[in-house]
Amino acid sequence: LENYVPIKLRKRCYTSQILAKDIFLFQYYSAGIRFIDAITMTNTMIMEDKLVIPIRKTSDFISAPFHFPMMNVLKEYFPDQYHRAMGDVKLGTVILDARSIQQLFRLDGIDFVSMNYEQLTGVIKQVTTSYQSEAELTHYLQDIQNRLEDQIIRYFFKLVKELPAQFLFPMLDYIDFKNSLETGKDFTQEQEYSIHLARTRHNSALKRVSETMGISALTGHVPRHTLANHMAYMGNSEEDIRQVLGHANVRTTKIYLRERHGFSGSLDIMKRFHQLKK
């Protein structure tokens, strides 16, 4: 889905699919937040190193750490901030340990201080190709890349936060929701209807995406199930997953992890079985 590009038939159809794809991925990256929380998220919810997202269903809040791919799904809607972050943040602003600096000095004739992200990825690609036996050097360069990404996304979100209050995604008109958002009031019937129409458009666009990709039908709720199952496969406990998704009871989380969603208890059982056989 990250690499999906719609077939350019009609501009409106193309744009709606790109927006649907971006919102879907943003939900996944942001702790599996619900569709309504994603499309009503504003730049005022951006903190120094995380997003603090109000959950409409439970009247609670959830924190989601910055994740570099978040910026990639937002760059179409904040292009100036994206280009500034990618171009202005240099490797010289990143605090590195002595061992990392020592590794950089192994590459002669390169000015790392003024190097931006694109230039660094180019160097890493060159080193990976030319120095295949230098696994240690590649490891350190990739770690440096991760640190630079952290600086870039912090700066990107800082620039977005400095803009006038607005939604992160152009699915709804912020002016129509301004009063409710700033006062913390429940949404009006008119606002709820606007969200309903937005959800219908979103699911319709996701259906076209899934048909083109030849996969099971996607909806605005699939990112939560996807994240839950990916976390389970990575060994996270049901309690960990419950906390991330904001479920009041772990029984709800168990529903997300049923076999029909790609996970069953057989995974852990078979892991133990193979361990015992060893």
PDB file of C-alpha atoms in Angstrom:
ATOM      1  CA  LEU A   1       0.000   0.000   0.000  1.00  0.00           C
ATOM      2  CA  GLU A   2       2.899   2.370   0.735  1.00  0.00           C
ATOM      3  CA  ASN A   3       4.006   2.071  -2.888  1.00  0.00           C
ATOM      4  CA  TYR A   4       0.514   2.166  -4.415  1.00  0.00           C
ATOM      5  CA  VAL A   5      -0.048   4.664  -7.237  1.00  0.00           C
ATOM      6  CA  PRO A   6      -3.548   4.869  -8.762  1.00  0.00           C
ATOM      7  CA  ILE A   7      -4.098   4.532 -12.466  1.00  0.00           C
ATOM      8  CA  LYS A   8      -4.526   8.068 -13.806  1.00  0.00           C
ATOM      9  CA  LEU A   9      -7.990   7.972 -15.296  1.00  0.00           C
ATOM     10  CA  ARG A  10      -9.787  10.909 -13.751  1.00  0.00           C
ATOM     11  CA  LYS A  11      -8.060  13.519 -11.609  1.00  0.00           C
ATOM     12  CA  ARG A  12     -10.770  13.461  -8.949  1.00  0.00           C
ATOM     13  CA  CYS A  13     -10.622   9.674  -8.673  1.00  0.00           C
ATOM     14  CA  TYR A  14      -6.810   9.741  -8.544  1.00  0.00           C
ATOM     15  CA  THR A  15      -6.787  12.419  -5.818  1.00  0.00           C
ATOM     16  CA  SER A  16      -9.394  10.646  -3.681  1.00  0.00           C
ATOM     17  CA  GLN A  17      -7.424   7.393  -3.780  1.00  0.00           C
ATOM     18  CA  ILE A  18      -4.169   9.105  -2.805  1.00  0.00           C
ATOM     19  CA  LEU A  19      -5.914  10.839   0.105  1.00  0.00           C
ATOM     20  CA  ALA A  20      -7.547   7.584   1.221  1.00  0.00           C
ATOM     21  CA  LYS A  21      -4.209   5.782   1.053  1.00  0.00           C
ATOM     22  CA  ASP A  22      -2.461   8.525   3.059  1.00  0.00           C
ATOM     23  CA  ILE A  23      -5.108   8.576   5.788  1.00  0.00           C
ATOM     24  CA  PHE A  24      -5.026   4.770   5.997  1.00  0.00           C
ATOM     25  CA  LEU A  25      -1.250   4.731   6.445  1.00  0.00           C
ATOM     26  CA  PHE A  26      -1.329   7.619   8.922  1.00  0.00           C
ATOM     27  CA  GLN A  27      -3.820   5.701  11.081  1.00  0.00           C
ATOM     28  CA  TYR A  28      -1.479   2.716  11.073  1.00  0.00           C
ATOM     29  CA  TYR A  29       1.604   4.793  11.931  1.00  0.00           C
ATOM     30  CA  SER A  30      -0.276   6.673  14.683  1.00  0.00           C
ATOM     31  CA  ALA A  31      -1.098   3.755  16.978  1.00  0.00           C
ATOM     32  CA  GLY A  32      -4.038   2.585  14.882  1.00  0.00           C
ATOM     33  CA  ILE A  33      -6.260   5.575  15.594  1.00  0.00           C
ATOM     34  CA  ARG A  34      -9.812   5.486  14.265  1.00  0.00           C
ATOM     35  CA  PHE A  35     -10.786   7.190  11.025  1.00  0.00           C
ATOM     36  CA  ILE A  36     -12.758   9.949  12.788  1.00  0.00           C
ATOM     37  CA  ASP A  37      -9.755  10.783  14.982  1.00  0.00           C
ATOM     38  CA  ALA A  38      -7.449  10.914  11.964  1.00  0.00           C
ATOM     39  CA  ILE A  39      -9.574  13.284   9.861  1.00  0.00           C
ATOM     40  CA  THR A  40     -10.365  15.592  12.817  1.00  0.00           C
ATOM     41  CA  MET A  41      -6.748  15.753  13.955  1.00  0.00           C
ATOM     42  CA  THR A  42      -5.342  19.284  13.881  1.00  0.00           C
ATOM     43  CA  ASN A  43      -1.843  20.733  13.973  1.00  0.00           C
ATOM     44  CA  THR A  44      -2.563  21.979  17.507  1.00  0.00           C
ATOM     45  CA  MET A  45      -2.242  18.367  18.675  1.00  0.00           C
ATOM     46  CA  ILE A  46       1.446  18.298  17.742  1.00  0.00           C
ATOM     47  CA  MET A  47       3.859  18.298  20.681  1.00  0.00           C
ATOM     48  CA  GLU A  48       7.663  18.438  20.708  1.00  0.00           C
ATOM     49  CA  ASP A  49       8.238  14.752  20.025  1.00  0.00           C
ATOM     50  CA  LYS A  50       4.793  13.189  19.672  1.00  0.00           C
ATOM     51  CA  LEU A  51       1.176  13.585  18.689  1.00  0.00           C
ATOM     52  CA  VAL A  52      -1.417  13.804  21.445  1.00  0.00           C
ATOM     53  CA  ILE A  53      -4.670  12.669  19.882  1.00  0.00           C
ATOM     54  CA  PRO A  54      -8.102  12.954  21.520  1.00  0.00           C
ATOM     55  CA  ILE A  55     -10.126   9.775  21.062  1.00  0.00           C
ATOM     56  CA  ARG A  56     -13.729  10.735  20.380  1.00  0.00           C
ATOM     57  CA  LYS A  57     -15.191   7.338  21.198  1.00  0.00           C
ATOM     58  CA  THR A  58     -13.750   7.139  24.722  1.00  0.00           C
ATOM     59  CA  SER A  59     -13.121  10.833  25.527  1.00  0.00           C
ATOM     60  CA  ASP A  60      -9.538   9.817  26.270  1.00  0.00           C
ATOM     61  CA  PHE A  61      -6.167  10.771  24.782  1.00  0.00           C
ATOM     62  CA  ILE A  62      -3.500   8.677  23.118  1.00  0.00           C
ATOM     63  CA  SER A  63       0.127   9.573  22.436  1.00  0.00           C
ATOM     64  CA  ALA A  64       1.839   8.504  19.234  1.00  0.00           C
ATOM     65  CA  PRO A  65       5.593   9.044  18.754  1.00  0.00           C
ATOM     66  CA  PHE A  66       6.813  10.710  15.583  1.00  0.00           C
ATOM     67  CA  HIS A  67       7.581   8.169  12.878  1.00  0.00           C
ATOM     68  CA  PHE A  68       9.471   9.207   9.736  1.00  0.00           C
ATOM     69  CA  PRO A  69       6.923   7.688   7.299  1.00  0.00           C
ATOM     70  CA  MET A  70       4.294  10.009   8.815  1.00  0.00           C
ATOM     71  CA  MET A  71       5.986  12.880   7.037  1.00  0.00           C
ATOM     72  CA  ASN A  72       5.817  11.085   3.713  1.00  0.00           C
ATOM     73  CA  VAL A  73       2.029  10.780   3.907  1.00  0.00           C
ATOM     74  CA  LEU A  74       1.673  14.437   4.916  1.00  0.00           C
ATOM     75  CA  LYS A  75       4.096  15.963   2.415  1.00  0.00           C
ATOM     76  CA  GLU A  76       1.403  16.456  -0.249  1.00  0.00           C
ATOM     77  CA  TYR A  77      -0.601  18.619   2.159  1.00  0.00           C
ATOM     78  CA  PHE A  78       2.330  20.525   3.662  1.00  0.00           C
ATOM     79  CA  PRO A  79       4.828  20.676   0.762  1.00  0.00           C
ATOM     80  CA  ASP A  80       6.672  23.830   1.887  1.00  0.00           C
ATOM     81  CA  GLN A  81       7.257  22.439   5.365  1.00  0.00           C
ATOM     82  CA  TYR A  82       8.363  19.113   3.889  1.00  0.00           C
ATOM     83  CA  HIS A  83      10.929  20.651   1.535  1.00  0.00           C
ATOM     84  CA  ARG A  84      12.270  22.925   4.274  1.00  0.00           C
ATOM     85  CA  ALA A  85      12.704  20.016   6.669  1.00  0.00           C
ATOM     86  CA  MET A  86      14.365  17.806   4.070  1.00  0.00           C
ATOM     87  CA  GLY A  87      16.679  20.562   2.851  1.00  0.00           C
ATOM     88  CA  ASP A  88      17.426  22.642   5.929  1.00  0.00           C
ATOM     89  CA  VAL A  89      18.242  19.962   8.490  1.00  0.00           C
ATOM     90  CA  LYS A  90      21.894  19.017   8.053  1.00  0.00           C
ATOM     91  CA  LEU A  91      23.891  16.171   9.483  1.00  0.00           C
ATOM     92  CA  GLY A  92      25.988  18.710  11.361  1.00  0.00           C
ATOM     93  CA  THR A  93      23.022  19.397  13.692  1.00  0.00           C
ATOM     94  CA  VAL A  94      22.852  15.754  14.800  1.00  0.00           C
ATOM     95  CA  ILE A  95      24.634  14.796  18.017  1.00  0.00           C
ATOM     96  CA  LEU A  96      26.821  11.765  17.305  1.00  0.00           C
ATOM     97  CA  ASP A  97      28.925   9.580  19.553  1.00  0.00           C
ATOM     98  CA  ALA A  98      32.685   9.339  19.075  1.00  0.00           C
ATOM     99  CA  ARG A  99      32.519   5.940  17.379  1.00  0.00           C
ATOM    100  CA  SER A 100      30.046   7.195  14.754  1.00  0.00           C
ATOM    101  CA  ILE A 101      32.227  10.225  14.015  1.00  0.00           C
ATOM    102  CA  GLN A 102      35.240   7.962  13.690  1.00  0.00           C
ATOM    103  CA  GLN A 103      33.402   5.870  11.110  1.00  0.00           C
ATOM    104  CA  LEU A 104      32.488   8.975   9.100  1.00  0.00           C
ATOM    105  CA  PHE A 105      36.145  10.000   8.890  1.00  0.00           C
ATOM    106  CA  ARG A 106      36.817   6.753   7.074  1.00  0.00           C
ATOM    107  CA  LEU A 107      35.104   8.262   4.023  1.00  0.00           C
ATOM    108  CA  ASP A 108      37.537  10.797   2.569  1.00  0.00           C
ATOM    109  CA  GLY A 109      36.494  13.921   0.707  1.00  0.00           C
ATOM    110  CA  ILE A 110      32.921  14.119   2.016  1.00  0.00           C
ATOM    111  CA  ASP A 111      31.586  17.144   3.901  1.00  0.00           C
ATOM    112  CA  PHE A 112      29.216  15.506   6.355  1.00  0.00           C
ATOM    113  CA  VAL A 113      28.542  18.702   8.314  1.00  0.00           C
ATOM    114  CA  SER A 114      26.513  20.312   5.514  1.00  0.00           C
ATOM    115  CA  MET A 115      25.014  17.074   4.207  1.00  0.00           C
ATOM    116  CA  ASN A 116      21.209  16.781   4.025  1.00  0.00           C
ATOM    117  CA  TYR A 117      19.087  13.630   4.066  1.00  0.00           C
ATOM    118  CA  GLU A 118      19.048  12.994   0.327  1.00  0.00           C
ATOM    119  CA  GLN A 119      22.824  13.308   0.128  1.00  0.00           C
ATOM    120  CA  LEU A 120      23.312  10.977   3.086  1.00  0.00           C
ATOM    121  CA  THR A 121      21.098   8.268   1.584  1.00  0.00           C
ATOM    122  CA  GLY A 122      23.158   8.565  -1.599  1.00  0.00           C
ATOM    123  CA  VAL A 123      26.362   7.991   0.364  1.00  0.00           C
ATOM    124  CA  ILE A 124      24.843   4.995   2.160  1.00  0.00           C
ATOM    125  CA  LYS A 125      23.782   3.472  -1.150  1.00  0.00           C
ATOM    126  CA  GLN A 126      27.274   3.976  -2.556  1.00  0.00           C
ATOM    127  CA  VAL A 127      28.940   2.501   0.531  1.00  0.00           C
ATOM    128  CA  THR A 128      26.588  -0.499   0.541  1.00  0.00           C
ATOM    129  CA  THR A 129      27.481  -1.168  -3.088  1.00  0.00           C
ATOM    130  CA  SER A 130      31.220  -0.460  -2.934  1.00  0.00           C
ATOM    131  CA  TYR A 131      32.100  -1.655   0.567  1.00  0.00           C
ATOM    132  CA  GLN A 132      30.153  -4.906   0.825  1.00  0.00           C
ATOM    133  CA  SER A 133      32.634  -6.287   3.349  1.00  0.00           C
ATOM    134  CA  GLU A 134      32.321  -3.212   5.563  1.00  0.00           C
ATOM    135  CA  ALA A 135      29.252  -4.263   7.540  1.00  0.00           C
ATOM    136  CA  GLU A 136      30.295  -2.159  10.537  1.00  0.00           C
ATOM    137  CA  LEU A 137      30.550   1.025   8.467  1.00  0.00           C
ATOM    138  CA  THR A 138      27.132   0.397   6.900  1.00  0.00           C
ATOM    139  CA  HIS A 139      25.632  -0.251  10.344  1.00  0.00           C
ATOM    140  CA  TYR A 140      26.909   3.053  11.702  1.00  0.00           C
ATOM    141  CA  LEU A 141      25.756   4.988   8.642  1.00  0.00           C
ATOM    142  CA  GLN A 142      22.262   3.560   8.965  1.00  0.00           C
ATOM    143  CA  ASP A 143      22.184   4.503  12.637  1.00  0.00           C
ATOM    144  CA  ILE A 144      23.258   8.039  11.693  1.00  0.00           C
ATOM    145  CA  GLN A 145      20.489   8.100   9.087  1.00  0.00           C
ATOM    146  CA  ASN A 146      17.942   7.180  11.776  1.00  0.00           C
ATOM    147  CA  ARG A 147      19.172  10.030  13.966  1.00  0.00           C
ATOM    148  CA  LEU A 148      18.930  12.476  11.089  1.00  0.00           C
ATOM    149  CA  GLU A 149      15.399  11.277  10.352  1.00  0.00           C
ATOM    150  CA  ASP A 150      14.469  11.988  13.955  1.00  0.00           C
ATOM    151  CA  GLN A 151      15.733  15.577  13.635  1.00  0.00           C
ATOM    152  CA  ILE A 152      13.971  16.083  10.314  1.00  0.00           C
ATOM    153  CA  ILE A 153      10.558  14.896  11.435  1.00  0.00           C
ATOM    154  CA  ARG A 154      10.731  16.959  14.631  1.00  0.00           C
ATOM    155  CA  TYR A 155      11.481  20.037  12.545  1.00  0.00           C
ATOM    156  CA  PHE A 156       8.760  19.178  10.031  1.00  0.00           C
ATOM    157  CA  PHE A 157       6.084  18.873  12.702  1.00  0.00           C
ATOM    158  CA  LYS A 158       7.354  22.035  14.386  1.00  0.00           C
ATOM    159  CA  LEU A 159       6.816  23.936  11.117  1.00  0.00           C
ATOM    160  CA  VAL A 160       3.336  22.437  10.681  1.00  0.00           C
ATOM    161  CA  LYS A 161       2.398  23.326  14.252  1.00  0.00           C
ATOM    162  CA  GLU A 162       3.366  26.965  13.644  1.00  0.00           C
ATOM    163  CA  LEU A 163       0.695  27.279  10.934  1.00  0.00           C
ATOM    164  CA  PRO A 164      -2.803  28.582  11.746  1.00  0.00           C
ATOM    165  CA  ALA A 165      -5.025  25.888  13.278  1.00  0.00           C
ATOM    166  CA  GLN A 166      -6.147  23.406  10.625  1.00  0.00           C
ATOM    167  CA  PHE A 167      -6.828  19.744   9.956  1.00  0.00           C
ATOM    168  CA  LEU A 168      -3.859  17.623   8.915  1.00  0.00           C
ATOM    169  CA  PHE A 169      -5.887  16.089   6.083  1.00  0.00           C
ATOM    170  CA  PRO A 170      -8.163  18.039   3.704  1.00  0.00           C
ATOM    171  CA  MET A 171     -11.160  15.783   4.266  1.00  0.00           C
ATOM    172  CA  LEU A 172     -13.273  18.305   6.177  1.00  0.00           C
ATOM    173  CA  ASP A 173     -13.464  22.094   6.404  1.00  0.00           C
ATOM    174  CA  TYR A 174     -11.840  23.247   9.649  1.00  0.00           C
ATOM    175  CA  ILE A 175     -14.049  26.339   9.865  1.00  0.00           C
ATOM    176  CA  ASP A 176     -17.130  24.118  10.117  1.00  0.00           C
ATOM    177  CA  PHE A 177     -15.637  22.378  13.176  1.00  0.00           C
ATOM    178  CA  LYS A 178     -13.690  25.254  14.753  1.00  0.00           C
ATOM    179  CA  ASN A 179     -16.086  25.996  17.604  1.00  0.00           C
ATOM    180  CA  SER A 180     -16.518  22.376  18.685  1.00  0.00           C
ATOM    181  CA  LEU A 181     -12.791  21.674  18.553  1.00  0.00           C
ATOM    182  CA  GLU A 182     -11.733  24.777  20.466  1.00  0.00           C
ATOM    183  CA  THR A 183     -14.381  24.421  23.181  1.00  0.00           C
ATOM    184  CA  GLY A 184     -14.233  20.644  23.505  1.00  0.00           C
ATOM    185  CA  LYS A 185     -17.947  20.282  22.785  1.00  0.00           C
ATOM    186  CA  ASP A 186     -19.536  17.264  21.137  1.00  0.00           C
ATOM    187  CA  PHE A 187     -19.973  17.478  17.402  1.00  0.00           C
ATOM    188  CA  THR A 188     -23.312  18.787  16.166  1.00  0.00           C
ATOM    189  CA  GLN A 189     -25.644  16.754  13.967  1.00  0.00           C
ATOM    190  CA  GLU A 190     -24.444  18.713  10.937  1.00  0.00           C
ATOM    191  CA  GLN A 191     -20.826  17.964  11.798  1.00  0.00           C
ATOM    192  CA  GLU A 192     -21.566  14.280  12.384  1.00  0.00           C
ATOM    193  CA  TYR A 193     -23.270  14.149   8.995  1.00  0.00           C
ATOM    194  CA  SER A 194     -20.213  15.719   7.350  1.00  0.00           C
ATOM    195  CA  ILE A 195     -18.055  13.030   8.979  1.00  0.00           C
ATOM    196  CA  HIS A 196     -20.479  10.355   7.759  1.00  0.00           C
ATOM    197  CA  LEU A 197     -20.180  11.619   4.185  1.00  0.00           C
ATOM    198  CA  ALA A 198     -16.394  11.769   4.523  1.00  0.00           C
ATOM    199  CA  ARG A 199     -16.301   8.166   5.763  1.00  0.00           C
ATOM    200  CA  THR A 200     -18.465   7.046   2.842  1.00  0.00           C
ATOM    201  CA  ARG A 201     -16.146   8.745   0.338  1.00  0.00           C
ATOM    202  CA  HIS A 202     -13.111   7.325   2.106  1.00  0.00           C
ATOM    203  CA  ASN A 203     -14.363   3.735   2.098  1.00  0.00           C
ATOM    204  CA  SER A 204     -15.425   4.058  -1.531  1.00  0.00           C
ATOM    205  CA  ALA A 205     -11.919   5.208  -2.489  1.00  0.00           C
ATOM    206  CA  LEU A 206     -10.328   2.411  -0.430  1.00  0.00           C
ATOM    207  CA  LYS A 207     -12.547  -0.095  -2.207  1.00  0.00           C
ATOM    208  CA  ARG A 208     -11.175   1.082  -5.556  1.00  0.00           C
ATOM    209  CA  VAL A 209      -7.636   0.867  -4.168  1.00  0.00           C
ATOM    210  CA  SER A 210      -8.114  -2.699  -2.928  1.00  0.00           C
ATOM    211  CA  GLU A 211      -9.738  -3.772  -6.210  1.00  0.00           C
ATOM    212  CA  THR A 212      -6.791  -2.386  -8.172  1.00  0.00           C
ATOM    213  CA  MET A 213      -4.318  -4.109  -5.854  1.00  0.00           C
ATOM    214  CA  GLY A 214      -6.254  -7.373  -5.947  1.00  0.00           C
ATOM    215  CA  ILE A 215      -6.577  -7.681  -2.154  1.00  0.00           C
ATOM    216  CA  SER A 216      -9.447  -7.998   0.311  1.00  0.00           C
ATOM    217  CA  ALA A 217     -11.626  -4.901   0.619  1.00  0.00           C
ATOM    218  CA  LEU A 218     -10.080  -2.149   2.739  1.00  0.00           C
ATOM    219  CA  THR A 219     -12.076   0.129   5.038  1.00  0.00           C
ATOM    220  CA  GLY A 220     -11.237   2.915   7.458  1.00  0.00           C
ATOM    221  CA  HIS A 221     -11.144   0.418  10.338  1.00  0.00           C
ATOM    222  CA  VAL A 222      -8.636  -1.997   8.801  1.00  0.00           C
ATOM    223  CA  PRO A 223      -5.541  -0.038   9.998  1.00  0.00           C
ATOM    224  CA  ARG A 224      -6.439  -0.872  13.617  1.00  0.00           C
ATOM    225  CA  HIS A 225      -6.737  -4.590  12.870  1.00  0.00           C
ATOM    226  CA  THR A 226      -3.569  -4.521  10.780  1.00  0.00           C
ATOM    227  CA  LEU A 227      -1.536  -2.856  13.515  1.00  0.00           C
ATOM    228  CA  ALA A 228      -2.908  -5.213  16.171  1.00  0.00           C
ATOM    229  CA  ASN A 229      -1.893  -8.281  14.174  1.00  0.00           C
ATOM    230  CA  HIS A 230       1.520  -6.899  13.246  1.00  0.00           C
ATOM    231  CA  MET A 231       2.191  -6.168  16.919  1.00  0.00           C
ATOM    232  CA  ALA A 232       1.110  -9.684  17.819  1.00  0.00           C
ATOM    233  CA  TYR A 233       3.436 -11.213  15.226  1.00  0.00           C
ATOM    234  CA  MET A 234       6.278  -9.114  16.677  1.00  0.00           C
ATOM    235  CA  GLY A 235       5.682 -10.699  20.085  1.00  0.00           C
ATOM    236  CA  ASN A 236       3.781  -7.934  21.884  1.00  0.00           C
ATOM    237  CA  SER A 237       1.362  -9.086  24.573  1.00  0.00           C
ATOM    238  CA  GLU A 238      -2.395  -8.668  24.335  1.00  0.00           C
ATOM    239  CA  GLU A 239      -2.171  -6.122  27.149  1.00  0.00           C
ATOM    240  CA  ASP A 240       0.403  -4.079  25.216  1.00  0.00           C
ATOM    241  CA  ILE A 241      -1.825  -4.119  22.150  1.00  0.00           C
ATOM    242  CA  ARG A 242      -4.872  -3.193  24.245  1.00  0.00           C
ATOM    243  CA  GLN A 243      -3.092  -0.121  25.599  1.00  0.00           C
ATOM    244  CA  VAL A 244      -1.963   1.002  22.155  1.00  0.00           C
ATOM    245  CA  LEU A 245      -5.428   0.662  20.638  1.00  0.00           C
ATOM    246  CA  GLY A 246      -7.116   2.207  23.677  1.00  0.00           C
ATOM    247  CA  HIS A 247      -9.497  -0.676  24.327  1.00  0.00           C
ATOM    248  CA  ALA A 248     -11.254  -0.589  27.687  1.00  0.00           C
ATOM    249  CA  ASN A 249     -11.162  -4.377  27.936  1.00  0.00           C
ATOM    250  CA  VAL A 250      -8.705  -6.931  26.587  1.00  0.00           C
ATOM    251  CA  ARG A 251     -11.660  -9.006  25.348  1.00  0.00           C
ATOM    252  CA  THR A 252     -12.084  -6.446  22.566  1.00  0.00           C
ATOM    253  CA  THR A 253      -8.420  -6.805  21.702  1.00  0.00           C
ATOM    254  CA  LYS A 254      -8.790 -10.578  21.464  1.00  0.00           C
ATOM    255  CA  ILE A 255     -11.468 -10.081  18.800  1.00  0.00           C
ATOM    256  CA  TYR A 256      -8.934  -8.151  16.715  1.00  0.00           C
ATOM    257  CA  LEU A 257      -6.503 -11.047  16.976  1.00  0.00           C
ATOM    258  CA  ARG A 258      -8.752 -13.843  15.811  1.00  0.00           C
ATOM    259  CA  GLU A 259      -7.574 -16.055  13.002  1.00  0.00           C
ATOM    260  CA  ARG A 260      -9.833 -14.337  10.478  1.00  0.00           C
ATOM    261  CA  HIS A 261      -7.722 -11.227  11.003  1.00  0.00           C
ATOM    262  CA  GLY A 262      -4.491 -13.078  10.346  1.00  0.00           C
ATOM    263  CA  PHE A 263      -3.507 -14.311  13.801  1.00  0.00           C
ATOM    264  CA  SER A 264      -4.365 -17.209  16.075  1.00  0.00           C
ATOM    265  CA  GLY A 265      -3.049 -18.638  19.285  1.00  0.00           C
ATOM    266  CA  SER A 266      -1.338 -21.389  17.286  1.00  0.00           C
ATOM    267  CA  LEU A 267       1.585 -19.026  16.662  1.00  0.00           C
ATOM    268  CA  ASP A 268       2.816 -19.072  20.268  1.00  0.00           C
ATOM    269  CA  ILE A 269       1.973 -22.753  20.662  1.00  0.00           C
ATOM    270  CA  MET A 270       4.064 -23.680  17.636  1.00  0.00           C
ATOM    271  CA  LYS A 271       6.916 -21.459  18.799  1.00  0.00           C
ATOM    272  CA  ARG A 272       7.024 -23.349  22.093  1.00  0.00           C
ATOM    273  CA  PHE A 273       6.728 -26.677  20.230  1.00  0.00           C
ATOM    274  CA  HIS A 274       9.752 -25.925  18.042  1.00  0.00           C
ATOM    275  CA  GLN A 275      11.756 -24.687  21.023  1.00  0.00           C
ATOM    276  CA  LEU A 276      11.082 -27.937  22.894  1.00  0.00           C
ATOM    277  CA  LYS A 277      12.105 -29.998  19.869  1.00  0.00           C
ATOM    278  CA  LYS A 278      15.491 -28.296  19.915  1.00  0.00           C
TER     279      LYS A 278
END
